[in-house]
Short mmCIF file of C-alpha atoms in Angstrom, two decimals:
data_model
loop_
_atom_site.label_atom_id
_atom_site.label_comp_id
_atom_site.label_asym_id
_atom_site.label_seq_id
_atom_site.Cartn_x
_atom_site.Cartn_y
_atom_site.Cartn_z
CA GLY I 193 104.46 97.88 116.55
CA TYR I 194 103.07 101.13 117.98
CA MET I 195 105.15 102.43 120.90
CA ASN I 196 102.91 103.92 123.62
CA ARG I 197 105.75 105.03 125.91
CA GLY I 198 109.52 105.38 126.16
CA ASP I 199 111.97 106.91 123.69
CA TYR I 200 109.86 105.95 120.64
CA GLU I 201 106.47 107.01 121.96
CA GLY I 202 103.98 107.71 119.18
CA ARG I 203 106.01 105.89 116.51
CA MET I 204 105.57 102.64 114.58
CA THR I 205 108.86 100.75 114.63
CA ILE I 206 110.54 97.37 114.46
CA VAL I 207 112.68 97.03 117.58
CA LEU I 208 114.87 94.01 118.24
CA TYR I 209 115.89 93.41 121.85
CA LYS I 210 118.39 91.02 123.38
CA HIS I 211 117.28 89.58 126.72
CA HIS I 212 120.03 89.08 129.31
CA VAL I 213 118.49 86.47 131.58
CA GLU I 214 121.02 86.61 134.41
CA GLN I 215 120.76 90.40 134.81
CA ASN I 216 117.02 90.37 134.03
CA ARG I 217 117.37 93.22 131.54
CA ILE I 218 116.90 93.90 127.83
CA GLU I 219 119.31 95.57 125.45
CA GLU I 220 118.20 97.24 122.22
CA GLN I 221 119.86 95.81 119.11
CA VAL I 222 117.92 97.33 116.20
CA ASN I 223 115.39 100.15 115.72
CA ILE I 224 113.78 100.52 112.28
CA PRO I 225 110.99 103.12 111.83
CA VAL I 226 108.18 101.96 109.50
CA ASP I 227 104.86 103.33 108.24
CA ILE I 228 103.00 100.02 107.94
CA PRO I 229 99.76 99.41 109.91
CA TYR I 230 100.32 97.43 113.10
CA ALA I 231 98.05 94.51 112.14
CA VAL I 232 99.97 93.97 108.88
CA LEU I 233 103.37 94.42 110.53
CA ASN I 234 102.61 92.01 113.37
CA GLU I 235 101.43 89.27 111.01
CA LYS I 236 104.38 89.58 108.61
CA ILE I 237 107.34 90.08 110.91
CA ASN I 238 106.57 87.17 113.25
CA ASP I 239 106.67 84.62 110.44
CA PHE I 240 109.88 85.87 108.87
CA ALA I 241 112.46 87.15 111.37
CA TYR I 242 115.76 85.58 112.37
CA VAL I 243 119.06 86.59 113.96
CA SER I 244 122.08 84.56 112.82
CA ASP I 245 125.01 83.60 115.04
CA LYS I 246 126.95 86.40 113.29
CA ASP I 247 124.49 89.02 114.56
CA VAL I 248 122.73 89.59 111.26
CA PHE I 249 118.99 90.26 111.55
CA TYR I 250 117.03 88.87 108.59
CA PHE I 251 113.45 90.02 108.06
CA SER I 252 110.90 90.62 105.31
CA LEU I 253 108.83 93.74 104.81
CA ALA I 254 106.74 95.06 101.91
CA GLU I 255 107.64 92.14 99.61
CA SER I 256 111.39 92.57 100.20
CA ILE I 257 113.95 90.58 102.18
CA TYR I 258 116.54 92.46 104.22
CA ALA I 259 119.69 91.68 106.20
CA TYR I 260 120.59 94.15 108.96
CA ASP I 261 124.15 93.83 110.33
CA ILE I 262 123.73 94.67 114.01
CA LYS I 263 127.43 95.39 114.56
CA SER I 264 127.91 97.78 111.62
CA GLY I 265 124.35 99.14 111.46
CA LYS I 266 124.17 98.55 107.71
CA VAL I 267 121.11 97.23 105.88
CA GLU I 268 121.40 95.02 102.80
CA THR I 269 118.52 94.23 100.46
CA ILE I 270 118.63 90.52 99.64
CA ALA I 271 115.67 90.45 97.23
CA LYS I 272 112.90 92.80 96.09
CA GLU I 273 109.36 92.38 94.72
CA ILE I 274 108.99 88.87 96.15
CA LYS I 275 105.47 87.82 97.05
CA GLU I 276 104.98 86.42 100.53
CA GLU I 277 104.09 82.96 99.25
CA ASN I 278 107.34 82.87 97.28
CA MET I 279 109.69 83.27 100.27
CA VAL I 280 110.60 80.81 103.02
CA LEU I 281 112.78 81.11 106.11
CA SER I 282 114.03 78.12 108.11
CA LYS I 283 115.34 78.99 111.55
CA LYS I 284 116.17 75.35 112.27
CA ALA I 285 118.36 74.81 109.19
CA GLY I 286 119.50 78.43 108.87
CA PHE I 287 118.49 79.17 105.29
CA LEU I 288 116.11 81.34 103.34
CA ALA I 289 114.70 80.59 99.90
CA TRP I 290 112.73 82.67 97.43
CA GLN I 291 111.46 82.84 93.86
CA GLU I 292 111.09 85.89 91.65
CA SER I 293 107.48 86.89 91.11
CA ASP I 294 107.82 86.90 87.32
CA GLY I 295 105.66 83.80 86.82
CA LYS I 296 108.42 81.82 85.08
CA TYR I 297 109.19 79.38 87.94
CA GLU I 298 112.59 78.54 86.44
CA HIS I 299 114.63 78.26 89.64
CA ILE I 300 114.66 78.70 93.43
CA ASN I 301 117.24 80.91 95.15
CA ILE I 302 118.69 79.44 98.35
CA MET I 303 120.84 81.40 100.79
CA LYS I 304 122.70 79.83 103.71
CA LEU I 305 122.47 82.39 106.49
CA ARG I 306 125.78 81.44 108.06
CA ASN I 307 127.86 82.64 105.10
CA LYS I 308 125.27 84.36 102.83
CA LYS I 309 126.18 81.98 100.01
CA ILE I 310 123.42 81.86 97.37
CA THR I 311 122.82 78.86 95.10
CA LYS I 312 120.12 78.20 92.54
CA LEU I 313 117.99 75.07 92.31
CA GLU I 314 117.09 74.85 88.63
CA ALA I 315 113.94 73.31 87.16
CA PRO I 316 114.42 70.18 85.03
CA LYS I 317 114.10 70.57 81.26
CA ASP I 318 110.57 71.40 80.07
CA LYS I 319 109.39 71.72 83.68
CA CYS I 320 108.65 74.43 86.23
CA ILE I 321 109.80 74.41 89.82
CA LYS I 322 107.70 75.89 92.61
CA LEU I 323 108.71 76.67 96.17
CA LEU I 324 106.07 75.49 98.64
CA GLY I 325 107.54 75.92 102.12
CA GLU I 326 109.72 74.31 104.76
CA MET I 327 109.21 71.79 107.54
CA GLN I 328 111.64 70.82 110.28
CA GLY I 329 114.57 72.31 108.36
CA ASN I 330 113.67 70.65 105.06
CA MET I 331 112.75 72.62 101.94
CA ILE I 332 109.57 71.63 100.13
CA TYR I 333 109.15 72.24 96.42
CA GLY I 334 107.53 70.65 93.38
CA HIS I 335 107.88 70.10 89.65
CA ALA I 336 105.26 70.67 86.98
CA SER I 337 105.24 70.19 83.24
CA LYS I 338 105.24 73.53 81.41
CA ALA I 339 102.53 72.14 79.14
CA ASN I 340 100.18 71.80 82.14
CA VAL I 341 100.54 75.39 83.41
CA ALA I 342 97.26 77.28 82.93
CA ASP I 343 95.80 80.73 83.57
CA MET I 344 92.93 81.15 86.01
CA MET I 345 89.97 83.47 85.52
CA ASP I 346 91.60 86.15 87.72
CA GLY I 347 94.80 86.12 85.64
CA THR I 348 96.88 84.12 88.11
CA LYS I 349 98.64 80.94 87.05
CA ILE I 350 98.00 77.47 88.37
CA ILE I 351 101.11 75.30 88.52
CA PRO I 352 99.82 71.70 88.74
CA LEU I 353 102.68 69.81 90.38
CA SER I 354 103.17 66.21 89.33
CA GLU I 355 105.57 65.61 92.22
CA VAL I 356 106.41 67.21 95.56
CA ILE I 357 109.94 66.86 96.94
CA ILE I 358 111.07 67.25 100.54
CA ALA I 359 114.83 67.73 100.73
CA THR I 360 117.68 69.40 102.58
CA ILE I 361 119.20 72.53 101.07
CA ASP I 362 122.21 70.39 100.17
CA GLY I 363 120.02 68.26 97.90
CA LYS I 364 119.47 65.15 100.01
CA VAL I 365 115.90 63.99 99.28
CA ALA I 366 113.94 62.80 102.33
CA LYS I 367 110.68 62.03 100.52
CA THR I 368 109.06 62.36 97.09
CA TYR I 369 105.30 62.44 96.72
CA ALA I 370 103.77 61.83 93.27
CA PRO I 371 99.95 61.76 93.22
CA LYS I 372 98.13 59.48 90.79
CA ASP I 373 95.58 60.91 88.35
CA CYS I 374 95.78 64.38 89.95
CA TYR I 375 98.16 67.24 90.75
CA VAL I 376 99.20 69.30 93.76
CA SER I 377 98.22 72.97 93.45
CA SER I 378 99.33 74.36 96.83
CA MET I 379 100.38 73.43 100.34
CA THR I 380 99.81 74.54 103.91
CA ILE I 381 101.56 73.37 107.08
CA LYS I 382 99.50 72.80 110.20
CA ASP I 383 101.16 71.61 113.39
CA ASN I 384 103.36 68.69 112.30
CA LYS I 385 101.72 67.86 108.99
CA MET I 386 101.69 69.09 105.41
CA VAL I 387 98.28 69.49 103.79
CA LEU I 388 98.51 69.23 100.00
CA ARG I 389 95.69 70.84 98.02
CA ARG I 390 95.06 68.79 94.89
CA VAL I 391 93.34 69.30 91.55
CA LYS I 392 92.47 67.14 88.57
CA LYS I 393 91.55 67.84 84.98
CA GLY I 394 87.85 67.86 84.27
CA ASP I 395 86.15 66.86 81.01
CA SER I 396 86.44 70.45 79.78
CA GLY I 397 90.19 70.41 80.34
CA LYS I 398 89.96 72.87 83.25
CA TYR I 399 91.38 72.02 86.66
CA ILE I 400 88.92 71.29 89.45
CA ALA I 401 89.53 70.69 93.15
CA THR I 402 89.69 67.17 94.51
CA SER I 403 90.52 65.65 97.92
CA ASP I 404 93.47 66.87 100.01
CA GLU I 405 96.39 64.69 101.04
CA SER I 406 98.25 64.95 104.36
CA ILE I 407 101.86 64.02 105.08
CA PHE I 408 102.98 63.90 108.71
CA ASN I 409 106.45 64.84 109.89
CA ASN I 410 107.17 61.33 111.19
CA GLN I 411 106.51 59.99 107.70
CA ILE I 412 109.24 62.27 106.37
CA GLU I 413 111.70 61.18 109.06
#
């Protein structure tokens, strides 16, 4: 954030330090000047920042995902124009996943941070796939019938998911949740549980909110 003293006094920067515990000192690894307000920067960078065991610093900023090689000092743009809700980083499993913000929901991009290998998780035929988040190293996503996708009053799309899948990035499914007589519209993670926001079709054919469903981490395990 804003530096009030030292070499970068008066600037707004992202600085990555390495803490040497035995010598009780810090060593600067990365310094990236930015022009983003502190409140926005602080909220974004804390949720999406990771240093791999190969000294690559991954972070997101202004709807883009970057990889900064600490040894060479080079920055690589992994993806651009990705909305915050369409990107996920798992420090535990060492992967990041994202979806293009084109509204098609055709696939999910998955990158293993150890080797930067990118694979695509495709949607089944006649269905959409939506990235929801991650929990304890598992990726969470859902499927929806293309016929059920609808536009909201504000122009955004609602993707009513008929099933939610919790799986490893290698495809091993830990749990599948398929609600009866309703759909999952979104998800939040609080402490050790997933809270699934659900909707159902009203008499007019429009989607209306119904009760939430919670899934705890021990249920997944």
